[in-house]
Structure formats: C-alpha cells, structure tokens
Coordinates of C-alpha atoms in Angstrom, one line a residue:
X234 CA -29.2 -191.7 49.2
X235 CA -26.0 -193.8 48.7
X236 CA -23.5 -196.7 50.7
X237 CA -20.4 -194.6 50.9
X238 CA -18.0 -196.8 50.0
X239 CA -14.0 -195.3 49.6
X240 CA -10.9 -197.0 47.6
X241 CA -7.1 -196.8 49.4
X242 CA -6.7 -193.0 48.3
X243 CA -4.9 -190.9 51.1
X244 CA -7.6 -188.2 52.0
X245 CA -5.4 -185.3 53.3
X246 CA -3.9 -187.3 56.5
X247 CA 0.2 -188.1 56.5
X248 CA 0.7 -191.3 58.8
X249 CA 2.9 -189.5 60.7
X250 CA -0.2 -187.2 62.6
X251 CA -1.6 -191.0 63.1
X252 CA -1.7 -192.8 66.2
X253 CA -2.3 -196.7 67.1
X254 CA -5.1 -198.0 69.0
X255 CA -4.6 -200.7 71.6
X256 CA -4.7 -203.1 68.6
X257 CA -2.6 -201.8 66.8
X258 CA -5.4 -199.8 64.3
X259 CA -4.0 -196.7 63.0
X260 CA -6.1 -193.7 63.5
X261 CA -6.3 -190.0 61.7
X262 CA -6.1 -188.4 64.8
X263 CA -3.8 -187.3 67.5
X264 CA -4.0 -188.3 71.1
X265 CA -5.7 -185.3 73.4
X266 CA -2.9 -183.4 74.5
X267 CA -5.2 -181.7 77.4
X268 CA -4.6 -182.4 81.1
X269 CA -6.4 -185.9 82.7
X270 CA -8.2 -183.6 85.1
X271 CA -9.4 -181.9 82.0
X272 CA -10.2 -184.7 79.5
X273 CA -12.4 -185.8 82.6
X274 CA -14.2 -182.9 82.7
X275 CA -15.1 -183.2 78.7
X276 CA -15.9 -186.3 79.4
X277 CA -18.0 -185.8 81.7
X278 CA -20.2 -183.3 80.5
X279 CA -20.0 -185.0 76.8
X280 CA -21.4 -188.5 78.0
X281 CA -24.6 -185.9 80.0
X282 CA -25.0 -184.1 76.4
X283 CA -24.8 -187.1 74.9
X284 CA -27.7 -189.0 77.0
X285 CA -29.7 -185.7 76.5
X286 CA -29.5 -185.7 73.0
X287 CA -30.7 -189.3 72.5
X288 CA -33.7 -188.7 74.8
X289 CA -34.8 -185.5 72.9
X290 CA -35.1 -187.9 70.0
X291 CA -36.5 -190.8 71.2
X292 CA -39.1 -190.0 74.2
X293 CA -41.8 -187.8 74.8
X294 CA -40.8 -184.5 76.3
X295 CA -42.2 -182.9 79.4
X296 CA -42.3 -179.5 77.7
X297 CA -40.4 -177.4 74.9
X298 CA -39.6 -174.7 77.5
X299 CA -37.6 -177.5 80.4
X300 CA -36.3 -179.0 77.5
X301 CA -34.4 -175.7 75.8
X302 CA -33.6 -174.7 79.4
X303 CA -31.6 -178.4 80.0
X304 CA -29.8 -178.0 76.5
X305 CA -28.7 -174.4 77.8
X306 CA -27.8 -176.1 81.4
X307 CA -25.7 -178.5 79.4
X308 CA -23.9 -175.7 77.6
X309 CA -25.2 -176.9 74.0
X310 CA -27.1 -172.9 73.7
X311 CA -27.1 -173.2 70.0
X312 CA -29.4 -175.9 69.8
X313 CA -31.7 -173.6 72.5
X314 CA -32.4 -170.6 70.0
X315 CA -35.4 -169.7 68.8
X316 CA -36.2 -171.0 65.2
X317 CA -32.9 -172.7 64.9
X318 CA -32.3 -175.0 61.5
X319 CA -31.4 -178.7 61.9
X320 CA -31.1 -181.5 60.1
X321 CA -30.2 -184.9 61.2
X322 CA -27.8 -187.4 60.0
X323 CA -27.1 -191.1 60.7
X324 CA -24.0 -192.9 60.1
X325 CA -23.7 -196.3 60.2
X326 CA -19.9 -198.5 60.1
X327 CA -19.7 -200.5 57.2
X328 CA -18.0 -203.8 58.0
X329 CA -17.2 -206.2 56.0
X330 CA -19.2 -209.6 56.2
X331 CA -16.1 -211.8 56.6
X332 CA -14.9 -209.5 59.6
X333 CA -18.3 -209.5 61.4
X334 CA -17.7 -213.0 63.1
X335 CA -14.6 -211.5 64.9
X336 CA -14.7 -211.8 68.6
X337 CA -16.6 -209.7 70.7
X338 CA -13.6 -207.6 72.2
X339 CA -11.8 -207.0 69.1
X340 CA -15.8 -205.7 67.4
X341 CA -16.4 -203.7 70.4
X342 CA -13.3 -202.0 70.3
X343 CA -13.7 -201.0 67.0
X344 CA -16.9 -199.6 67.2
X345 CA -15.6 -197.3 70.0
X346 CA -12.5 -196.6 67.5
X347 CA -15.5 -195.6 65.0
X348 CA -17.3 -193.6 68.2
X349 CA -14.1 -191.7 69.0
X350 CA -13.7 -190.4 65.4
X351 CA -17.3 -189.3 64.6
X352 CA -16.8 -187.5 68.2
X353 CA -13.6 -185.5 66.6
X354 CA -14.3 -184.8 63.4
X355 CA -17.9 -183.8 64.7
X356 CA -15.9 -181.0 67.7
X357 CA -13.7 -179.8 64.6
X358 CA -16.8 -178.3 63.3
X359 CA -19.1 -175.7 65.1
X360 CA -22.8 -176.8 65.3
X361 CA -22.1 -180.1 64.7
X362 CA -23.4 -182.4 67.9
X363 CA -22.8 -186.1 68.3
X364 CA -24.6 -189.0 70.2
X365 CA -25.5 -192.9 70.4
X366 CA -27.0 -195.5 71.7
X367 CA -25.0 -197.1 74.4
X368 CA -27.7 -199.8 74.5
X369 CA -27.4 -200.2 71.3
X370 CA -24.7 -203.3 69.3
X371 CA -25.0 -201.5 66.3
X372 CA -22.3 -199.2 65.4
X373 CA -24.3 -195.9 64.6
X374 CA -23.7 -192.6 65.1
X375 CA -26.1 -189.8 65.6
X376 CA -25.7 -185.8 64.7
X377 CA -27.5 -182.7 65.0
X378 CA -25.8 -180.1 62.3
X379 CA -27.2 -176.5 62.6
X380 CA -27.8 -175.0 59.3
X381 CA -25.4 -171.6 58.9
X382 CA -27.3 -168.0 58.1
X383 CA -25.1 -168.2 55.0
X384 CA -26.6 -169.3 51.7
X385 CA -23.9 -170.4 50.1
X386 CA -22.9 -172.7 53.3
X387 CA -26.1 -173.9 54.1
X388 CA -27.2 -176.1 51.8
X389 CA -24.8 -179.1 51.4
X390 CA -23.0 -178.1 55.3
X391 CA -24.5 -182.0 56.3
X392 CA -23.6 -183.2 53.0
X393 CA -19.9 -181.7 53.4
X394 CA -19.6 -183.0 57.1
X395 CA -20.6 -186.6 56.1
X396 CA -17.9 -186.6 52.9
X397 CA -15.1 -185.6 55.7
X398 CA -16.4 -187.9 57.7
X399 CA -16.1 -190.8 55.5
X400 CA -12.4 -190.1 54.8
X401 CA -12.0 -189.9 58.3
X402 CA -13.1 -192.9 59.2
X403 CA -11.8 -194.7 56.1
X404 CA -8.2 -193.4 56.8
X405 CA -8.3 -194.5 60.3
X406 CA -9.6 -197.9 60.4
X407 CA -10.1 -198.2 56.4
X408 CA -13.9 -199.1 56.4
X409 CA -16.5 -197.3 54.7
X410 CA -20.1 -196.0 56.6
X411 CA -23.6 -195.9 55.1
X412 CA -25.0 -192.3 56.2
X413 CA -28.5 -191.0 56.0
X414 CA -29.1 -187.2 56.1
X415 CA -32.6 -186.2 56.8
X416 CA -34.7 -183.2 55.8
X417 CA -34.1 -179.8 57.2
X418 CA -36.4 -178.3 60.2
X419 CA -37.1 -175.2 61.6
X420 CA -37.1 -175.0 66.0
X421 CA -37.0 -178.1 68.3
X422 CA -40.8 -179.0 68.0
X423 CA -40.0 -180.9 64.6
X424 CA -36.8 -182.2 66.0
X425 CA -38.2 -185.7 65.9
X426 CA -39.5 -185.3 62.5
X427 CA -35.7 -184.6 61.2
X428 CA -34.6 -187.7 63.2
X429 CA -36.9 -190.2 62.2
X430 CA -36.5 -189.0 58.5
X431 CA -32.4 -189.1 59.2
X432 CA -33.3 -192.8 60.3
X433 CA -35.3 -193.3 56.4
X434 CA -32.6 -191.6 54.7
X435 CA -30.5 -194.1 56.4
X436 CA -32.2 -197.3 55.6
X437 CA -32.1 -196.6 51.9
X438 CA -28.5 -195.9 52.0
X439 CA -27.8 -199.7 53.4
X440 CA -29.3 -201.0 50.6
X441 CA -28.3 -198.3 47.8
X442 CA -25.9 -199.5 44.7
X443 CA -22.4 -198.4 45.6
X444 CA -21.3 -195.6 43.4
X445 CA -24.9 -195.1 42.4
X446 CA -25.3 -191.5 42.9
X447 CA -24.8 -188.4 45.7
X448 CA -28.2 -187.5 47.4
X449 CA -27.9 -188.3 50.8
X450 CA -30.8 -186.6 51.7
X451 CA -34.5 -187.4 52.5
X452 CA -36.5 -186.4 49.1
X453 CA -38.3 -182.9 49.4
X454 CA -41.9 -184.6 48.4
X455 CA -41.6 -186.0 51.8
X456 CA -40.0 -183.2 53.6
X457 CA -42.6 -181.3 52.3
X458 CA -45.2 -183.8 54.6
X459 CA -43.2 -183.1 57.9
X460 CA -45.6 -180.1 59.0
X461 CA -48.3 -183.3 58.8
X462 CA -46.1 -184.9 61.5
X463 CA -47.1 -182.0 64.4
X464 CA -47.0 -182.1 68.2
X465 CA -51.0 -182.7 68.3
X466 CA -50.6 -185.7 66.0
X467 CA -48.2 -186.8 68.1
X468 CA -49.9 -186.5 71.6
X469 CA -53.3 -188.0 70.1
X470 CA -51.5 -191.0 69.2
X471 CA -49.6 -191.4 72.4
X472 CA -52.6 -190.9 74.2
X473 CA -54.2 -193.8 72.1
X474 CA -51.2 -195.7 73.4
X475 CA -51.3 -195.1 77.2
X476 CA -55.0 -194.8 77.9
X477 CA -54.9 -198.0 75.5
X478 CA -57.5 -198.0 72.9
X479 CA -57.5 -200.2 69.8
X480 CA -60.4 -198.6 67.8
X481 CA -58.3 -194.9 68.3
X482 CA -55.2 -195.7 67.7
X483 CA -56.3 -197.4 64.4
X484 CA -58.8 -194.5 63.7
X485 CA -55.5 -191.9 64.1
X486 CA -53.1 -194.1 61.7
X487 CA -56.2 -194.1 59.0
X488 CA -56.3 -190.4 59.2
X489 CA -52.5 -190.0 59.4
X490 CA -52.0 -192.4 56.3
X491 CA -54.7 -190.3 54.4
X492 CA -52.2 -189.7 51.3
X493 CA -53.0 -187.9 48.2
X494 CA -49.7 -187.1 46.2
X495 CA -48.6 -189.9 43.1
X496 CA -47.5 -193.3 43.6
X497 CA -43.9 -192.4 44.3
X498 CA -44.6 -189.8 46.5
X499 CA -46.9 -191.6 48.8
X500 CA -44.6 -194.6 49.6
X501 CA -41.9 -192.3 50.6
X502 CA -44.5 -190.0 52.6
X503 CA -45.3 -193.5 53.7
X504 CA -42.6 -195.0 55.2
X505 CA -41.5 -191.8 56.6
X506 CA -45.2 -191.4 58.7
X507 CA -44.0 -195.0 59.8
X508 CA -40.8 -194.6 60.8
X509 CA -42.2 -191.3 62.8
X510 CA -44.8 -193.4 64.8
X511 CA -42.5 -196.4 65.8
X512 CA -41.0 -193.3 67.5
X513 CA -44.0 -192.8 69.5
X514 CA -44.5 -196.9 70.1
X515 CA -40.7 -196.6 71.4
X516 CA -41.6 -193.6 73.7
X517 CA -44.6 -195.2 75.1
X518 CA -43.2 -198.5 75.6
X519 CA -39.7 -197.1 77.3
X520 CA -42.0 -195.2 79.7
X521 CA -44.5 -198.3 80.4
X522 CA -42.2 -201.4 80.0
X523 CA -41.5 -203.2 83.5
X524 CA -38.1 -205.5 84.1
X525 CA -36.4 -205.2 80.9
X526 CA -36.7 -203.6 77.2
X527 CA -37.1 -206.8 75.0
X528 CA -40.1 -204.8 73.7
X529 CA -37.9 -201.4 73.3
X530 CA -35.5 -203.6 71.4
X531 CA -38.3 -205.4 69.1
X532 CA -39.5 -202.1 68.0
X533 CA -36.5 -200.8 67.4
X534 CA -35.8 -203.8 65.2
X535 CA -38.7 -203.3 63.1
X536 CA -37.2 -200.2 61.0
X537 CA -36.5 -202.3 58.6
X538 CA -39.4 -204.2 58.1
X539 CA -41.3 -200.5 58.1
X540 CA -38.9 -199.4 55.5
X541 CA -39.5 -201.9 53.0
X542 CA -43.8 -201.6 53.1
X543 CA -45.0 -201.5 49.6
X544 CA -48.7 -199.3 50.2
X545 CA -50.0 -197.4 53.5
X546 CA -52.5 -200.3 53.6
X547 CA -49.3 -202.7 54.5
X548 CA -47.6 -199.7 57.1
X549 CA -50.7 -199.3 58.9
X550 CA -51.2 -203.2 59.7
X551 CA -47.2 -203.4 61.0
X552 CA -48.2 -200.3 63.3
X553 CA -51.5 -202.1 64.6
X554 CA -49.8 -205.1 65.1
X555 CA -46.9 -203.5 67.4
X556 CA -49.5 -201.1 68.5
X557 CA -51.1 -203.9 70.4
X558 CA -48.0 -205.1 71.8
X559 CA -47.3 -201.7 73.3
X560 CA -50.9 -201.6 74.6
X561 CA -50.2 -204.6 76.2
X562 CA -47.6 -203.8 77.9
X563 CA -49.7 -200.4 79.4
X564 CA -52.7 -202.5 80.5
X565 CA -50.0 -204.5 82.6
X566 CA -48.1 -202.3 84.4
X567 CA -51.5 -200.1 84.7
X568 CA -53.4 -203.3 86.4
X569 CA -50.7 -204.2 88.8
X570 CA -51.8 -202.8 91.5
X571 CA -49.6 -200.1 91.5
X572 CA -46.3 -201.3 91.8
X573 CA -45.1 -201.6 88.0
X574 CA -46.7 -198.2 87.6
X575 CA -44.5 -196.8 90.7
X576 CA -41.4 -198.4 89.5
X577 CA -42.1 -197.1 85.6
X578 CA -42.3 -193.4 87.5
X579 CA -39.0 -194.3 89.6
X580 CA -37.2 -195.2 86.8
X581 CA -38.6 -192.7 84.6
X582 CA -37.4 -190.1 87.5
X583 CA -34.4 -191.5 87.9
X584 CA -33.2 -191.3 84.2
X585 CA -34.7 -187.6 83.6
X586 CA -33.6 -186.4 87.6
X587 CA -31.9 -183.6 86.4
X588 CA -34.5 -182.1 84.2
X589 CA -37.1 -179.9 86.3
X590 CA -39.5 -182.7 87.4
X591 CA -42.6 -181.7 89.6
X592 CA -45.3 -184.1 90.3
X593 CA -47.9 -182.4 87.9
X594 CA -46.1 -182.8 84.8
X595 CA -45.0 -186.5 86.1
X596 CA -49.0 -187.0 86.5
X597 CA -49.9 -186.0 83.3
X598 CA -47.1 -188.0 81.7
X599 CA -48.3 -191.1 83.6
X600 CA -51.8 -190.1 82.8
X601 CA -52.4 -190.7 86.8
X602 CA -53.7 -187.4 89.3
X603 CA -51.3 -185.9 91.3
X604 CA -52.5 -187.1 94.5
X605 CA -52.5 -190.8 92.9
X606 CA -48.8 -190.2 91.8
X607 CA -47.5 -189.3 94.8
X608 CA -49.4 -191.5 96.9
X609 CA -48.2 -194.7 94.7
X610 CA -44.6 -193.2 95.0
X611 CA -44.2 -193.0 98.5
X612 CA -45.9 -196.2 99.4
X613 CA -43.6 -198.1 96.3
X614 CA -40.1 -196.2 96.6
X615 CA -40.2 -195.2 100.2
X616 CA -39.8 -191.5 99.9
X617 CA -42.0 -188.5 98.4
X618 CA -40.7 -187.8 95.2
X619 CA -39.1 -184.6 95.7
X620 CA -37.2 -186.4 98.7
X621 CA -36.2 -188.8 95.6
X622 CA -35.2 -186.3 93.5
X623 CA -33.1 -184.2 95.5
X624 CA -31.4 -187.6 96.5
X625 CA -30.3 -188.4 93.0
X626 CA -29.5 -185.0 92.3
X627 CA -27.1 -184.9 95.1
X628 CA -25.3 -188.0 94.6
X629 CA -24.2 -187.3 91.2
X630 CA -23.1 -183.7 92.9
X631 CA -21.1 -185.8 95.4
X632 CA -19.2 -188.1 93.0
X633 CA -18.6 -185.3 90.7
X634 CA -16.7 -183.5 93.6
X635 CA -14.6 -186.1 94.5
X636 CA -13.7 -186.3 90.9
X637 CA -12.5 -183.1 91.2
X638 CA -12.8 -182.3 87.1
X639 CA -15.9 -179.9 87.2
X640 CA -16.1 -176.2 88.9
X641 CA -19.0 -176.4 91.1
X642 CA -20.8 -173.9 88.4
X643 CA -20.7 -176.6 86.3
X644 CA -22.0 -179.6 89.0
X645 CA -24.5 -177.2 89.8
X646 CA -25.9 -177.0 86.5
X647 CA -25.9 -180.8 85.9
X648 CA -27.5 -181.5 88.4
X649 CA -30.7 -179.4 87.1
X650 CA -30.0 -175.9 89.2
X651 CA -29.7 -173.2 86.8
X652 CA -29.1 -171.1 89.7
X653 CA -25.9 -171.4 91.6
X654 CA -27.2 -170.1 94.9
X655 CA -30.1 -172.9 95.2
X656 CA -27.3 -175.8 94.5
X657 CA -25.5 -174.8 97.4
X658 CA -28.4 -174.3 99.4
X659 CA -29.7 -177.9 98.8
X660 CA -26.4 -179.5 98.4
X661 CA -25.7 -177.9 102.4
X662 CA -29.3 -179.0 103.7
X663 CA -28.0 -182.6 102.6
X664 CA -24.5 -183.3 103.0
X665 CA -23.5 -180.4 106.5
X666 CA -20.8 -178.9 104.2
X667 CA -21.1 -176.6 101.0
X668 CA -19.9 -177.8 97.7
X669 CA -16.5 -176.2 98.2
X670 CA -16.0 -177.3 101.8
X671 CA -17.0 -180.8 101.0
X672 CA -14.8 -181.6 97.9
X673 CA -11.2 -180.2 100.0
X674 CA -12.7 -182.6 102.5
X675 CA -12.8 -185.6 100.7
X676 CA -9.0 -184.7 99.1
X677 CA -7.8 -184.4 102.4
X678 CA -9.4 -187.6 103.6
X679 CA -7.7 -189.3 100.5
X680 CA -4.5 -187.8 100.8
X681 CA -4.3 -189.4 104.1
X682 CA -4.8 -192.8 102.6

C-alpha cells in the first residue's frame, strides 16, 4: 500500500484536448458533446446507481435475490451474475496542507472537479463502477472493478485503473490521491468484505512513505480470513445490536477476534475484522438513529482510530465502547412509544422505495411482527405502507416525466417495476392518465406558459 504521489511529467494528455473549469482549473477531459436532454438522462440514472451502490456497502440488505434484481433494474447486469469477481478500491484527493484552509466554495468545487474525473476515467473502462458519499466532506471515491476471465488481465486490472487514474487526476487539477485496493471476492454475499478491506487498504496508504513501494492491495494473509467474515457472522452481530444485548455482542467479538496466525498476520486479520464490524455498527445505527446522524458520522470517524489498534484485546474494547453507543440509540427509539420506531421505518422506506419492500421483510428488519409494523405505520405516517410506497414511487415517476430525459421503460424500472405493464397500471390508478398521456400533458401545459 502506497500515497501516490506524481511529479509535473505530462502523462499522455496534450493541453489542447483540456478544458477549464469555472475557475479556471484545467482538466484532462473534454466537455460531453451529448444532447442536454441526454446528459440528463445519464445523469439521472448515474446519481440512482450511484445511491444503490453506496447502500449495498454500507447497510444491511433485505435479501441477495431483491438486491441483484435492483442492480439489473438499474442497468448495472454485470454486477448481477452469478459468482462475479470484485474487488474494491478507495481513492482519496491528496491536498496539500497549505491549500486545505481555502474557502468553502473554491474546496467544494474541487472535489466535484476530482468527482467528475474518477466518473470518466471509471466509464472509459468496462466493469469499472463509481460512487460516493454525498454526505460525506471528504473527497473519496468509491469503485467496484470486475475482475476479467482473462488471466493475464485479471490480476493487476484494479492496480492498472488506479495508475490511470492518478495521471488523470494529476494532469487535470495537478494533485496526487492516496488509493486503497482491497482483496478480491467471489459473488455479492462478500461484497462488504471487499469494501471494508478497500477501506484498510486505504488507511495504510494515507500514512505510507511516498515512493515506498507498489502494493496497493490488502495482504493475502488477511484476504485469506474473509470467508471468516460470512453473512451468519454478520446477522448474529446485528442481531446483538438491535435486540440490544451487551453480554452477546461482547461474546460474538471474543469469538470473532479468536486469532491464531503469527504476530503480523493477526494485526492485519485484526484491523480488518474491525473495520468489517464498524460496518455493521454503521448499518444498525443508520436504521435506528432518530433526528440526525451525529452517531453515523462518529462511527464513521473512528476508522482511524480502528486502524491503528496494536492487539485484538485493544479492537475489541473500541467496538464495545461504540457498541454501547449504538445500543443506546436502539433502546431509544425502541422505548418511545412507537413513534421513533415508525419514523426510523418511514425513513428507512423512503430511502429504499424502489427496492421491492413488503411489510414482512420490513418486520423482520425492524425486528417488530408484521401486524405491529403496520399498525405503528399507519397510526405514525398516516397511510398503510403500501399506500406509502406506491406514493413515493409515483412521484419520482411524475418528476421524471416532466423531465422528459427517460423513456418510460426506463421510469418504470426506477421506480422498482421490473415489468412495464404493472408501472402503467399503477402509475394510471394514481394520476387518471398513463405515463405517455401524462408527460405530453404536462409539455403542452408548459408550452402555454
């Protein structure tokens, strides 16, 4: 793992294919030369892949099955096959600390300067998916880089993307990124394994000596412990969680953090188990936390801090500790009578709409029966939940027509209908017109304005 750092070598680009940002930055890439209507449409369907991408990585899923069939909805099939090979890589803009007091607008700007050429350079290469956190002020980059069939391409494709990468981003706003590559996996189930190693990988490349070597990926001593990571592991420790017990949670980190390989090996088996459970305490506390994410954000904070434990002893105490905080948080919004709970379903719903909710899969999530659920929904938000859902689903249909960027095919799948015929159905049952019918209505009614 390394900083990648560059000097003021040209890397392939001639300044006259550059062109200037609105401050006057010179970038490696050409504007779009695609129509508005369909830049809006990429858009569009790039900020719903995007959103997708970062949930898959950071929440608990409802199932493997309505989470392949949303990543085929979303047109990103690759990523839907059976057995497919990932690995994950984090990039991270390395600015300088004189430059990091610079206002706001001017910092913000350049991150989304940094955004838009890890968004290129990732479409230039097949497989390669990017995404970030929009909540997030750290200017990181996320991608998901399927591994080719080909031997001779497969193993140093991430490696290969992240070196044109950094002379992309070094040509265009001369700045070098920090990148962490995580181990490879096999199929979607260890998808969060790949990330959160990605996420180590990335930690030790901050701090590496520039110039210090080339392996940007996780060590195989620990990718060899990723099968240890498995979806039962991860439910018993969720469980733990959000039916909060103290005594379980602490008995599942003992057995987790049972570590038998040398010195060396355990710390980085170590801080990887770590970095893999303050997934989970993220999960748990995004689904629980009510009026805010100050405890999201905390968590998130602490990578560092789990990064640098010396011994499992010292990881498993961090964990306890922000184990308890996340506990905290469940008991509260469990004992409140039932409104925190409604409104941590509601906005859960609301974020996840266009997945294939159904109030058994929502109980179990919420650890609530079905009856409860739906009884604290109605009385809470107003509405049953499938009343709720059906509303969300077709106001995003609605704005997307007027927009006027996406065939209804593509609203239709979107929205969460993988069938075409059901979209219009429901879309008619709400609005009195079909999709068609409604969007020349709405460009009639504004060509009259």
């Amino acid at each position: 793992m390394i900083k990648i750092t560059l000097g003021d070598e040209e890397k392939g680009y001639s300044h006259n294919q550059a062109e200037l940002n609105g401050d006057g930055v010179r970038l490696a890439f050409p504007l779009l030369t695609v129509n508005d209507r369909e830049t809006r449409r990429l858009d569009q369907l790039r900020l719903m892949q995007e959103s997708f991408l970062l949930q898959m990585v950071r929440e608990e899923w409802l199932s493997p099955e309505k989470v392949k069939q949303r990543l085929r909805q979303l047109q990103l099939h690759p990523l839907a096959d059976e057995g497919v090979k990932l690995q994950c890589a984090a990039v991270e803009l390395q600015i300088p600390a004189g430059e990091i007091g610079e206002p706001r607008k001017r910092r913000n700007q350049l991150y989304k300067d940094f955004q838009q050429i890890c968004r290129r350079t990732a479409a230039g290469s097949k497989g390669v998916y990017s995404f970030c956190d929009t909540g997030s002020i750290s200017p990181v980059m996320y991608f998901l880089i399927v591994m080719k069939d080909n031997a001779s391409h497969k193993a140093d494709r991430a490696e290969h993307f992240a070196r044109e990468l950094e002379q992309n981003v070094e040509h265009g706003l001369r700045l070098g990124i920090a990148a962490g590559i995580g181990a490879e996996i096999k199929g979607l189930k260890r998808l969060k394994n790949g990330y959160a190693s990605c996420l180590l990988a990335l930690s030790g490349s901050r701090s590496a000596i520039p110039g210090s070597g080339t392996g940007l990926v996780l060590q195989s001593r620990a990718a060899d412990r990723l099968t240890a990571f498995s979806q039962a592991t991860e439910q018993r420790l969720t469980l733990s969680l959000e039916q909060p017990a103290s005594a379980a949670f602490r008995l599942e980190l003992d057995s987790l953090f049972t570590l038998e390989d040398d010195a060396a090996s355990q710390l980085e088996v170590c801080r990887f188990l770590a970095q893999r459970t303050l997934l989970i305490l993220g999960g748990a506390a995004g689904k629980f936390e009510y009026g805010g994410t100050t405890l999201q954000k905390y968590l998130w904070n602490s990578q560092m801090t789990l990064a640098a434990c010396t011994s499992s002893e010292h990881a498993k105490e961090l964990l306890q500790e922000l184990g308890q905080l996340v506990m905290a948080e469940v008991r509260r919004t469990q004992a409140s009578g039932g409104r925190e709970l409604a409104e941590a379903i509601r906005k859960y719903v609301k974020e996840h709409f266009a997945c294939d909710l159904k109030a058994p899969s929502l109980a179990a999530l919420f650890h609530v029966s079905e009856a409860e659920l739906s009884r604290l929904f109605k009385m809470h938000v107003g509405i049953p939940l499938n009343d709720y859902v059906t509303k969300l689903r077709m106001a995003q249909a609605e704005q997307q027509l007027r927009e006027n960027a996406l065939k209804c095919s593509e609203i239709a799948m979107l929205a969460g209908y993988s069938v075409a015929d059901e979209f219009i159905s429901a879309f008619k049952k709400y609005s009195g017109r079909n999709p068609k019918d409604y969007r020349e209505w709405y460009l009639k009614r504004q060509m009259k304005v």
